[in-house]
Amino acid sequence: QAGRVVVVGGGFGGATTAKYLKRHDPAIAVTLVEPAERFYTCPFSNLHLAGLRDFAAIGHGFDELRALGVEVIHDLADDVDGTAQRVRLAGGAELAYDRLVLSPGIDMRWDSIEGYDASAAGKVPHAWKAGAQTRLLRRQLEEMEDGGVFVLAAPPNPFRCPPGPYERASLVANYFKRAKPRSKVLILDAKNGFSKQGLFAAGWKELYGGMIEWVGQSDDGRVIRVDAERREVETEFGNIHRADVLNVVPAQKAGLIAERAGVTDSSGWVPVKPETFESRVVPGIHVVGDATVAAPMPKSGFSASAQGKVVAAVIAAMLNGRTPPQPAWTNTCYSLLSPDYGISVAGHYRLVDGEIAEVPDAGGLSPADADSAFRRAEARYAVGWYEAITQDVWG
Ligand code: FAD
């Protein structure tokens, strides 16, 4: 036996790491801990909100990982003892490891907006983890009367999926245009700018006229209080906005188990050594995905999976007494403004002086002056990307 690896989290980062560990070396004993029997992806959940994709079509199971020899345990990791190298599960079991991989994604900072806590999210969803929250928001959009206002409170940096709120606003507008054409989308933003902003703004004008309004932080966009009963929000300078459907995406931090393992810093995220994604604080624990500080890589499913592949190669080398390979990572984030209108941002990353750096001229944004055939092609590539990555990660 080459060694024992426990992976916590069966999302983009964790499932990729578990699968690629087995591909590198089938002799490594790999255990994946993930409570959900099916993982529902945030990517393409905005299409479900717009009534353009069945919920079942964004769900993925773990049979292929099992077929590769990964032991999949559906439980929650409750605590980590980094000194004894053991993980305790909520069900009571304890798992020993030589190397631990955490890919727990995000948790909400429930203290960041007055009145917005886990129970308020049961009425006013964030839908920033896919599952019951996504279905709740879809139901509310379906039940809304024509002429209503959808208010989306967008979070401060750094957060999961920088273009995500703006793709959501686009696809909700797409649904409104088809089903409730007198309705409006209002984005109240805690920031003064966002990913692919110029491309989004131009696309919104072309596709939706004045249906989508964006208010940045300095124009009083930052939401500081939520009244979930009344579906009202208050912004920094005291304005009140009433919504017919309210979607609050609060500030975020690394998933709780990272804190329990002692690998987070005061920012709430996990600092890692870029060459191995091993914690800077606790040896033997690698962390990938949204939970990490990996800028300039964005917090995306593509990034999480790319990091997972690197960590699998690193751990397979370490457990076999080889020098880990030099890493490189790639990311592309597609956003759909409608089912036929896609835009993208791509980046390629390498180590420069021990830090992650974007390789100049190796990525970039969709052109601003592209014609509709180009936007249609990028929308097709987005679907191809989704099919390819979900096949790669879950089979
Ligand atoms: P996740 O994929 O969330 O996986 C974390 C897993 O860990 C979860 O399954 C959770 O159940 C499990 N877990 C947590 N704690 C524990 C514990 N204690 N014990 C056991 N298991 C645990 N990215 C893209 O690349 N492209 C896109 O088009 C895109 N679109 C998006 C759209 C939206 C609306 C949103 C919200 C996000 C989007 N993303 C997109 C971002 C993407 O979803 C995340 O970046 C990605 O899921 C991060 O992967 P991860 O492995 O870090 O976390």
PDB file of N, CA, C and O in Angstrom, residues 211-265:
ATOM      1  N   MET A 211     -34.199  46.430 -18.617  1.00  0.00           N
ATOM      2  CA  MET A 211     -34.778  45.525 -17.612  1.00  0.00           C
ATOM      3  C   MET A 211     -33.867  45.299 -16.404  1.00  0.00           C
ATOM      4  O   MET A 211     -34.332  45.068 -15.296  1.00  0.00           O
ATOM      5  N   ILE A 212     -32.529  45.359 -16.639  1.00  0.00           N
ATOM      6  CA  ILE A 212     -31.582  45.096 -15.545  1.00  0.00           C
ATOM      7  C   ILE A 212     -30.929  46.407 -15.113  1.00  0.00           C
ATOM      8  O   ILE A 212     -30.370  47.129 -15.934  1.00  0.00           O
ATOM      9  N   GLU A 213     -31.006  46.691 -13.806  1.00  0.00           N
ATOM     10  CA  GLU A 213     -30.311  47.872 -13.280  1.00  0.00           C
ATOM     11  C   GLU A 213     -29.251  47.408 -12.283  1.00  0.00           C
ATOM     12  O   GLU A 213     -29.535  46.565 -11.428  1.00  0.00           O
ATOM     13  N   TRP A 214     -28.037  47.965 -12.401  1.00  0.00           N
ATOM     14  CA  TRP A 214     -26.957  47.633 -11.466  1.00  0.00           C
ATOM     15  C   TRP A 214     -26.583  48.874 -10.673  1.00  0.00           C
ATOM     16  O   TRP A 214     -26.370  49.943 -11.243  1.00  0.00           O
ATOM     17  N   VAL A 215     -26.536  48.744  -9.344  1.00  0.00           N
ATOM     18  CA  VAL A 215     -26.150  49.867  -8.483  1.00  0.00           C
ATOM     19  C   VAL A 215     -24.900  49.464  -7.713  1.00  0.00           C
ATOM     20  O   VAL A 215     -24.926  48.533  -6.900  1.00  0.00           O
ATOM     21  N   GLY A 216     -23.787  50.139  -7.977  1.00  0.00           N
ATOM     22  CA  GLY A 216     -22.526  49.846  -7.289  1.00  0.00           C
ATOM     23  C   GLY A 216     -22.500  50.425  -5.875  1.00  0.00           C
ATOM     24  O   GLY A 216     -23.368  51.217  -5.493  1.00  0.00           O
ATOM     25  N   GLN A 217     -21.491  50.025  -5.131  1.00  0.00           N
ATOM     26  CA  GLN A 217     -21.398  50.412  -3.711  1.00  0.00           C
ATOM     27  C   GLN A 217     -21.428  51.932  -3.520  1.00  0.00           C
ATOM     28  O   GLN A 217     -22.150  52.446  -2.673  1.00  0.00           O
ATOM     29  N   SER A 218     -20.681  52.670  -4.340  1.00  0.00           N
ATOM     30  CA  SER A 218     -20.607  54.117  -4.103  1.00  0.00           C
ATOM     31  C   SER A 218     -21.895  54.840  -4.493  1.00  0.00           C
ATOM     32  O   SER A 218     -22.109  55.990  -4.112  1.00  0.00           O
ATOM     33  N   ASP A 219     -22.776  54.169  -5.231  1.00  0.00           N
ATOM     34  CA  ASP A 219     -24.114  54.735  -5.499  1.00  0.00           C
ATOM     35  C   ASP A 219     -25.156  54.156  -4.541  1.00  0.00           C
ATOM     36  O   ASP A 219     -26.340  54.094  -4.850  1.00  0.00           O
ATOM     37  N   ASP A 220     -24.672  53.656  -3.407  1.00  0.00           N
ATOM     38  CA  ASP A 220     -25.533  53.100  -2.354  1.00  0.00           C
ATOM     39  C   ASP A 220     -26.069  51.720  -2.702  1.00  0.00           C
ATOM     40  O   ASP A 220     -27.232  51.397  -2.457  1.00  0.00           O
ATOM     41  N   GLY A 221     -25.177  50.868  -3.221  1.00  0.00           N
ATOM     42  CA  GLY A 221     -25.584  49.509  -3.555  1.00  0.00           C
ATOM     43  C   GLY A 221     -25.387  48.503  -2.441  1.00  0.00           C
ATOM     44  O   GLY A 221     -25.921  47.389  -2.504  1.00  0.00           O
ATOM     45  N   ARG A 222     -24.611  48.855  -1.407  1.00  0.00           N
ATOM     46  CA  ARG A 222     -24.251  47.828  -0.417  1.00  0.00           C
ATOM     47  C   ARG A 222     -25.391  47.601   0.587  1.00  0.00           C
ATOM     48  O   ARG A 222     -25.795  48.530   1.308  1.00  0.00           O
ATOM     49  N   VAL A 223     -25.898  46.372   0.610  1.00  0.00           N
ATOM     50  CA  VAL A 223     -26.991  46.017   1.537  1.00  0.00           C
ATOM     51  C   VAL A 223     -26.407  45.755   2.921  1.00  0.00           C
ATOM     52  O   VAL A 223     -25.453  44.993   3.072  1.00  0.00           O
ATOM     53  N   ILE A 224     -27.001  46.409   3.932  1.00  0.00           N
ATOM     54  CA  ILE A 224     -26.491  46.218   5.301  1.00  0.00           C
ATOM     55  C   ILE A 224     -27.528  45.554   6.220  1.00  0.00           C
ATOM     56  O   ILE A 224     -27.188  45.082   7.292  1.00  0.00           O
ATOM     57  N   ARG A 225     -28.800  45.536   5.790  1.00  0.00           N
ATOM     58  CA  ARG A 225     -29.824  44.920   6.630  1.00  0.00           C
ATOM     59  C   ARG A 225     -30.876  44.262   5.739  1.00  0.00           C
ATOM     60  O   ARG A 225     -31.215  44.803   4.675  1.00  0.00           O
ATOM     61  N   VAL A 226     -31.372  43.116   6.199  1.00  0.00           N
ATOM     62  CA  VAL A 226     -32.414  42.393   5.459  1.00  0.00           C
ATOM     63  C   VAL A 226     -33.594  42.144   6.386  1.00  0.00           C
ATOM     64  O   VAL A 226     -33.411  41.737   7.539  1.00  0.00           O
ATOM     65  N   ASP A 227     -34.795  42.408   5.883  1.00  0.00           N
ATOM     66  CA  ASP A 227     -36.008  41.998   6.591  1.00  0.00           C
ATOM     67  C   ASP A 227     -36.637  40.880   5.751  1.00  0.00           C
ATOM     68  O   ASP A 227     -37.287  41.150   4.725  1.00  0.00           O
ATOM     69  N   ALA A 228     -36.389  39.644   6.189  1.00  0.00           N
ATOM     70  CA  ALA A 228     -36.780  38.487   5.360  1.00  0.00           C
ATOM     71  C   ALA A 228     -38.303  38.373   5.267  1.00  0.00           C
ATOM     72  O   ALA A 228     -38.835  37.965   4.233  1.00  0.00           O
ATOM     73  N   GLU A 229     -39.024  38.725   6.338  1.00  0.00           N
ATOM     74  CA  GLU A 229     -40.497  38.652   6.331  1.00  0.00           C
ATOM     75  C   GLU A 229     -41.073  39.570   5.264  1.00  0.00           C
ATOM     76  O   GLU A 229     -41.953  39.196   4.509  1.00  0.00           O
ATOM     77  N   ARG A 230     -40.578  40.807   5.247  1.00  0.00           N
ATOM     78  CA  ARG A 230     -41.135  41.822   4.332  1.00  0.00           C
ATOM     79  C   ARG A 230     -40.432  41.833   2.974  1.00  0.00           C
ATOM     80  O   ARG A 230     -40.812  42.607   2.104  1.00  0.00           O
ATOM     81  N   ARG A 231     -39.396  41.005   2.833  1.00  0.00           N
ATOM     82  CA  ARG A 231     -38.566  40.999   1.618  1.00  0.00           C
ATOM     83  C   ARG A 231     -38.061  42.405   1.300  1.00  0.00           C
ATOM     84  O   ARG A 231     -38.164  42.907   0.183  1.00  0.00           O
ATOM     85  N   GLU A 232     -37.506  43.031   2.339  1.00  0.00           N
ATOM     86  CA  GLU A 232     -36.969  44.376   2.187  1.00  0.00           C
ATOM     87  C   GLU A 232     -35.488  44.381   2.526  1.00  0.00           C
ATOM     88  O   GLU A 232     -35.046  43.623   3.395  1.00  0.00           O
ATOM     89  N   VAL A 233     -34.758  45.270   1.863  1.00  0.00           N
ATOM     90  CA  VAL A 233     -33.363  45.462   2.239  1.00  0.00           C
ATOM     91  C   VAL A 233     -33.106  46.944   2.488  1.00  0.00           C
ATOM     92  O   VAL A 233     -33.754  47.805   1.896  1.00  0.00           O
ATOM     93  N   GLU A 234     -32.140  47.180   3.385  1.00  0.00           N
ATOM     94  CA  GLU A 234     -31.701  48.555   3.610  1.00  0.00           C
ATOM     95  C   GLU A 234     -30.250  48.657   3.167  1.00  0.00           C
ATOM     96  O   GLU A 234     -29.445  47.779   3.463  1.00  0.00           O
ATOM     97  N   THR A 235     -29.931  49.724   2.450  1.00  0.00           N
ATOM     98  CA  THR A 235     -28.554  49.923   1.992  1.00  0.00           C
ATOM     99  C   THR A 235     -27.815  50.859   2.961  1.00  0.00           C
ATOM    100  O   THR A 235     -28.429  51.475   3.836  1.00  0.00           O
ATOM    101  N   GLU A 236     -26.513  50.948   2.723  1.00  0.00           N
ATOM    102  CA  GLU A 236     -25.595  51.697   3.577  1.00  0.00           C
ATOM    103  C   GLU A 236     -26.079  53.107   3.926  1.00  0.00           C
ATOM    104  O   GLU A 236     -25.941  53.568   5.053  1.00  0.00           O
ATOM    105  N   PHE A 237     -26.629  53.831   2.940  1.00  0.00           N
ATOM    106  CA  PHE A 237     -27.012  55.230   3.191  1.00  0.00           C
ATOM    107  C   PHE A 237     -28.481  55.345   3.581  1.00  0.00           C
ATOM    108  O   PHE A 237     -29.077  56.423   3.509  1.00  0.00           O
ATOM    109  N   GLY A 238     -29.109  54.218   3.953  1.00  0.00           N
ATOM    110  CA  GLY A 238     -30.437  54.283   4.562  1.00  0.00           C
ATOM    111  C   GLY A 238     -31.603  54.120   3.600  1.00  0.00           C
ATOM    112  O   GLY A 238     -32.757  54.298   4.002  1.00  0.00           O
ATOM    113  N   ASN A 239     -31.352  53.802   2.332  1.00  0.00           N
ATOM    114  CA  ASN A 239     -32.483  53.566   1.417  1.00  0.00           C
ATOM    115  C   ASN A 239     -33.068  52.173   1.630  1.00  0.00           C
ATOM    116  O   ASN A 239     -32.345  51.226   1.931  1.00  0.00           O
ATOM    117  N   ILE A 240     -34.397  52.082   1.445  1.00  0.00           N
ATOM    118  CA  ILE A 240     -35.091  50.794   1.590  1.00  0.00           C
ATOM    119  C   ILE A 240     -35.581  50.370   0.201  1.00  0.00           C
ATOM    120  O   ILE A 240     -36.158  51.171  -0.528  1.00  0.00           O
ATOM    121  N   HIS A 241     -35.318  49.091  -0.143  1.00  0.00           N
ATOM    122  CA  HIS A 241     -35.837  48.544  -1.403  1.00  0.00           C
ATOM    123  C   HIS A 241     -36.720  47.354  -1.070  1.00  0.00           C
ATOM    124  O   HIS A 241     -36.309  46.469  -0.320  1.00  0.00           O
ATOM    125  N   ARG A 242     -37.921  47.334  -1.653  1.00  0.00           N
ATOM    126  CA  ARG A 242     -38.821  46.197  -1.472  1.00  0.00           C
ATOM    127  C   ARG A 242     -38.748  45.298  -2.697  1.00  0.00           C
ATOM    128  O   ARG A 242     -38.767  45.780  -3.821  1.00  0.00           O
ATOM    129  N   ALA A 243     -38.611  43.994  -2.456  1.00  0.00           N
ATOM    130  CA  ALA A 243     -38.486  43.051  -3.570  1.00  0.00           C
ATOM    131  C   ALA A 243     -39.697  42.140  -3.622  1.00  0.00           C
ATOM    132  O   ALA A 243     -40.332  41.880  -2.598  1.00  0.00           O
ATOM    133  N   ASP A 244     -40.035  41.672  -4.810  1.00  0.00           N
ATOM    134  CA  ASP A 244     -41.027  40.598  -4.920  1.00  0.00           C
ATOM    135  C   ASP A 244     -40.343  39.252  -4.769  1.00  0.00           C
ATOM    136  O   ASP A 244     -40.889  38.335  -4.174  1.00  0.00           O
ATOM    137  N   VAL A 245     -39.143  39.152  -5.319  1.00  0.00           N
ATOM    138  CA  VAL A 245     -38.279  37.999  -5.026  1.00  0.00           C
ATOM    139  C   VAL A 245     -36.921  38.574  -4.626  1.00  0.00           C
ATOM    140  O   VAL A 245     -36.366  39.418  -5.334  1.00  0.00           O
ATOM    141  N   LEU A 246     -36.443  38.113  -3.468  1.00  0.00           N
ATOM    142  CA  LEU A 246     -35.194  38.666  -2.931  1.00  0.00           C
ATOM    143  C   LEU A 246     -34.153  37.564  -2.839  1.00  0.00           C
ATOM    144  O   LEU A 246     -34.412  36.492  -2.292  1.00  0.00           O
ATOM    145  N   ASN A 247     -32.981  37.847  -3.372  1.00  0.00           N
ATOM    146  CA  ASN A 247     -31.871  36.888  -3.410  1.00  0.00           C
ATOM    147  C   ASN A 247     -30.661  37.589  -2.793  1.00  0.00           C
ATOM    148  O   ASN A 247     -30.128  38.524  -3.380  1.00  0.00           O
ATOM    149  N   VAL A 248     -30.291  37.139  -1.594  1.00  0.00           N
ATOM    150  CA  VAL A 248     -29.174  37.790  -0.895  1.00  0.00           C
ATOM    151  C   VAL A 248     -27.969  36.852  -0.904  1.00  0.00           C
ATOM    152  O   VAL A 248     -28.036  35.734  -0.387  1.00  0.00           O
ATOM    153  N   VAL A 249     -26.884  37.300  -1.505  1.00  0.00           N
ATOM    154  CA  VAL A 249     -25.638  36.518  -1.510  1.00  0.00           C
ATOM    155  C   VAL A 249     -24.662  37.235  -0.577  1.00  0.00           C
ATOM    156  O   VAL A 249     -24.091  38.258  -0.952  1.00  0.00           O
ATOM    157  N   PRO A 250     -24.495  36.712   0.641  1.00  0.00           N
ATOM    158  CA  PRO A 250     -23.671  37.437   1.608  1.00  0.00           C
ATOM    159  C   PRO A 250     -22.180  37.189   1.390  1.00  0.00           C
ATOM    160  O   PRO A 250     -21.783  36.375   0.549  1.00  0.00           O
ATOM    161  N   ALA A 251     -21.364  37.883   2.175  1.00  0.00           N
ATOM    162  CA  ALA A 251     -19.915  37.645   2.174  1.00  0.00           C
ATOM    163  C   ALA A 251     -19.655  36.199   2.582  1.00  0.00           C
ATOM    164  O   ALA A 251     -20.487  35.558   3.242  1.00  0.00           O
ATOM    165  N   GLN A 252     -18.514  35.675   2.182  1.00  0.00           N
ATOM    166  CA  GLN A 252     -18.236  34.248   2.360  1.00  0.00           C
ATOM    167  C   GLN A 252     -16.886  34.007   3.013  1.00  0.00           C
ATOM    168  O   GLN A 252     -16.079  34.911   3.151  1.00  0.00           O
ATOM    169  N   LYS A 253     -16.682  32.738   3.395  1.00  0.00           N
ATOM    170  CA  LYS A 253     -15.409  32.291   3.972  1.00  0.00           C
ATOM    171  C   LYS A 253     -15.256  30.804   3.642  1.00  0.00           C
ATOM    172  O   LYS A 253     -16.186  30.185   3.112  1.00  0.00           O
ATOM    173  N   ALA A 254     -14.105  30.250   3.988  1.00  0.00           N
ATOM    174  CA  ALA A 254     -13.870  28.823   3.727  1.00  0.00           C
ATOM    175  C   ALA A 254     -14.872  27.971   4.504  1.00  0.00           C
ATOM    176  O   ALA A 254     -15.293  28.334   5.608  1.00  0.00           O
ATOM    177  N   GLY A 255     -15.235  26.814   3.967  1.00  0.00           N
ATOM    178  CA  GLY A 255     -16.129  25.878   4.648  1.00  0.00           C
ATOM    179  C   GLY A 255     -15.616  25.546   6.053  1.00  0.00           C
ATOM    180  O   GLY A 255     -14.406  25.445   6.270  1.00  0.00           O
ATOM    181  N   LEU A 256     -16.555  25.379   6.975  1.00  0.00           N
ATOM    182  CA  LEU A 256     -16.260  25.281   8.417  1.00  0.00           C
ATOM    183  C   LEU A 256     -15.152  24.280   8.780  1.00  0.00           C
ATOM    184  O   LEU A 256     -14.341  24.540   9.672  1.00  0.00           O
ATOM    185  N   ILE A 257     -15.097  23.140   8.075  1.00  0.00           N
ATOM    186  CA  ILE A 257     -14.128  22.111   8.464  1.00  0.00           C
ATOM    187  C   ILE A 257     -12.687  22.641   8.340  1.00  0.00           C
ATOM    188  O   ILE A 257     -11.795  22.199   9.082  1.00  0.00           O
ATOM    189  N   ALA A 258     -12.475  23.610   7.450  1.00  0.00           N
ATOM    190  CA  ALA A 258     -11.124  24.192   7.307  1.00  0.00           C
ATOM    191  C   ALA A 258     -10.747  24.923   8.599  1.00  0.00           C
ATOM    192  O   ALA A 258      -9.603  24.850   9.067  1.00  0.00           O
ATOM    193  N   GLU A 259     -11.739  25.605   9.162  1.00  0.00           N
ATOM    194  CA  GLU A 259     -11.505  26.294  10.441  1.00  0.00           C
ATOM    195  C   GLU A 259     -11.218  25.274  11.543  1.00  0.00           C
ATOM    196  O   GLU A 259     -10.292  25.431  12.330  1.00  0.00           O
ATOM    197  N   ARG A 260     -12.028  24.197  11.542  1.00  0.00           N
ATOM    198  CA  ARG A 260     -11.833  23.149  12.567  1.00  0.00           C
ATOM    199  C   ARG A 260     -10.448  22.510  12.452  1.00  0.00           C
ATOM    200  O   ARG A 260      -9.871  22.095  13.446  1.00  0.00           O
ATOM    201  N   ALA A 261      -9.947  22.416  11.232  1.00  0.00           N
ATOM    202  CA  ALA A 261      -8.628  21.803  11.016  1.00  0.00           C
ATOM    203  C   ALA A 261      -7.499  22.778  11.338  1.00  0.00           C
ATOM    204  O   ALA A 261      -6.327  22.405  11.304  1.00  0.00           O
ATOM    205  N   GLY A 262      -7.868  24.034  11.625  1.00  0.00           N
ATOM    206  CA  GLY A 262      -6.859  25.028  12.019  1.00  0.00           C
ATOM    207  C   GLY A 262      -6.048  25.571  10.856  1.00  0.00           C
ATOM    208  O   GLY A 262      -4.937  26.069  11.042  1.00  0.00           O
ATOM    209  N   VAL A 263      -6.610  25.501   9.625  1.00  0.00           N
ATOM    210  CA  VAL A 263      -5.815  25.953   8.474  1.00  0.00           C
ATOM    211  C   VAL A 263      -6.243  27.320   7.933  1.00  0.00           C
ATOM    212  O   VAL A 263      -5.615  27.835   7.008  1.00  0.00           O
ATOM    213  N   THR A 264      -7.309  27.918   8.499  1.00  0.00           N
ATOM    214  CA  THR A 264      -7.723  29.249   8.027  1.00  0.00           C
ATOM    215  C   THR A 264      -6.899  30.329   8.729  1.00  0.00           C
ATOM    216  O   THR A 264      -6.343  30.096   9.802  1.00  0.00           O
ATOM    217  N   ASP A 265      -6.850  31.535   8.126  1.00  0.00           N
ATOM    218  CA  ASP A 265      -6.232  32.674   8.825  1.00  0.00           C
ATOM    219  C   ASP A 265      -7.321  33.684   9.181  1.00  0.00           C
ATOM    220  O   ASP A 265      -8.518  33.386   9.058  1.00  0.00           O
TER     221      ASP A 265
END
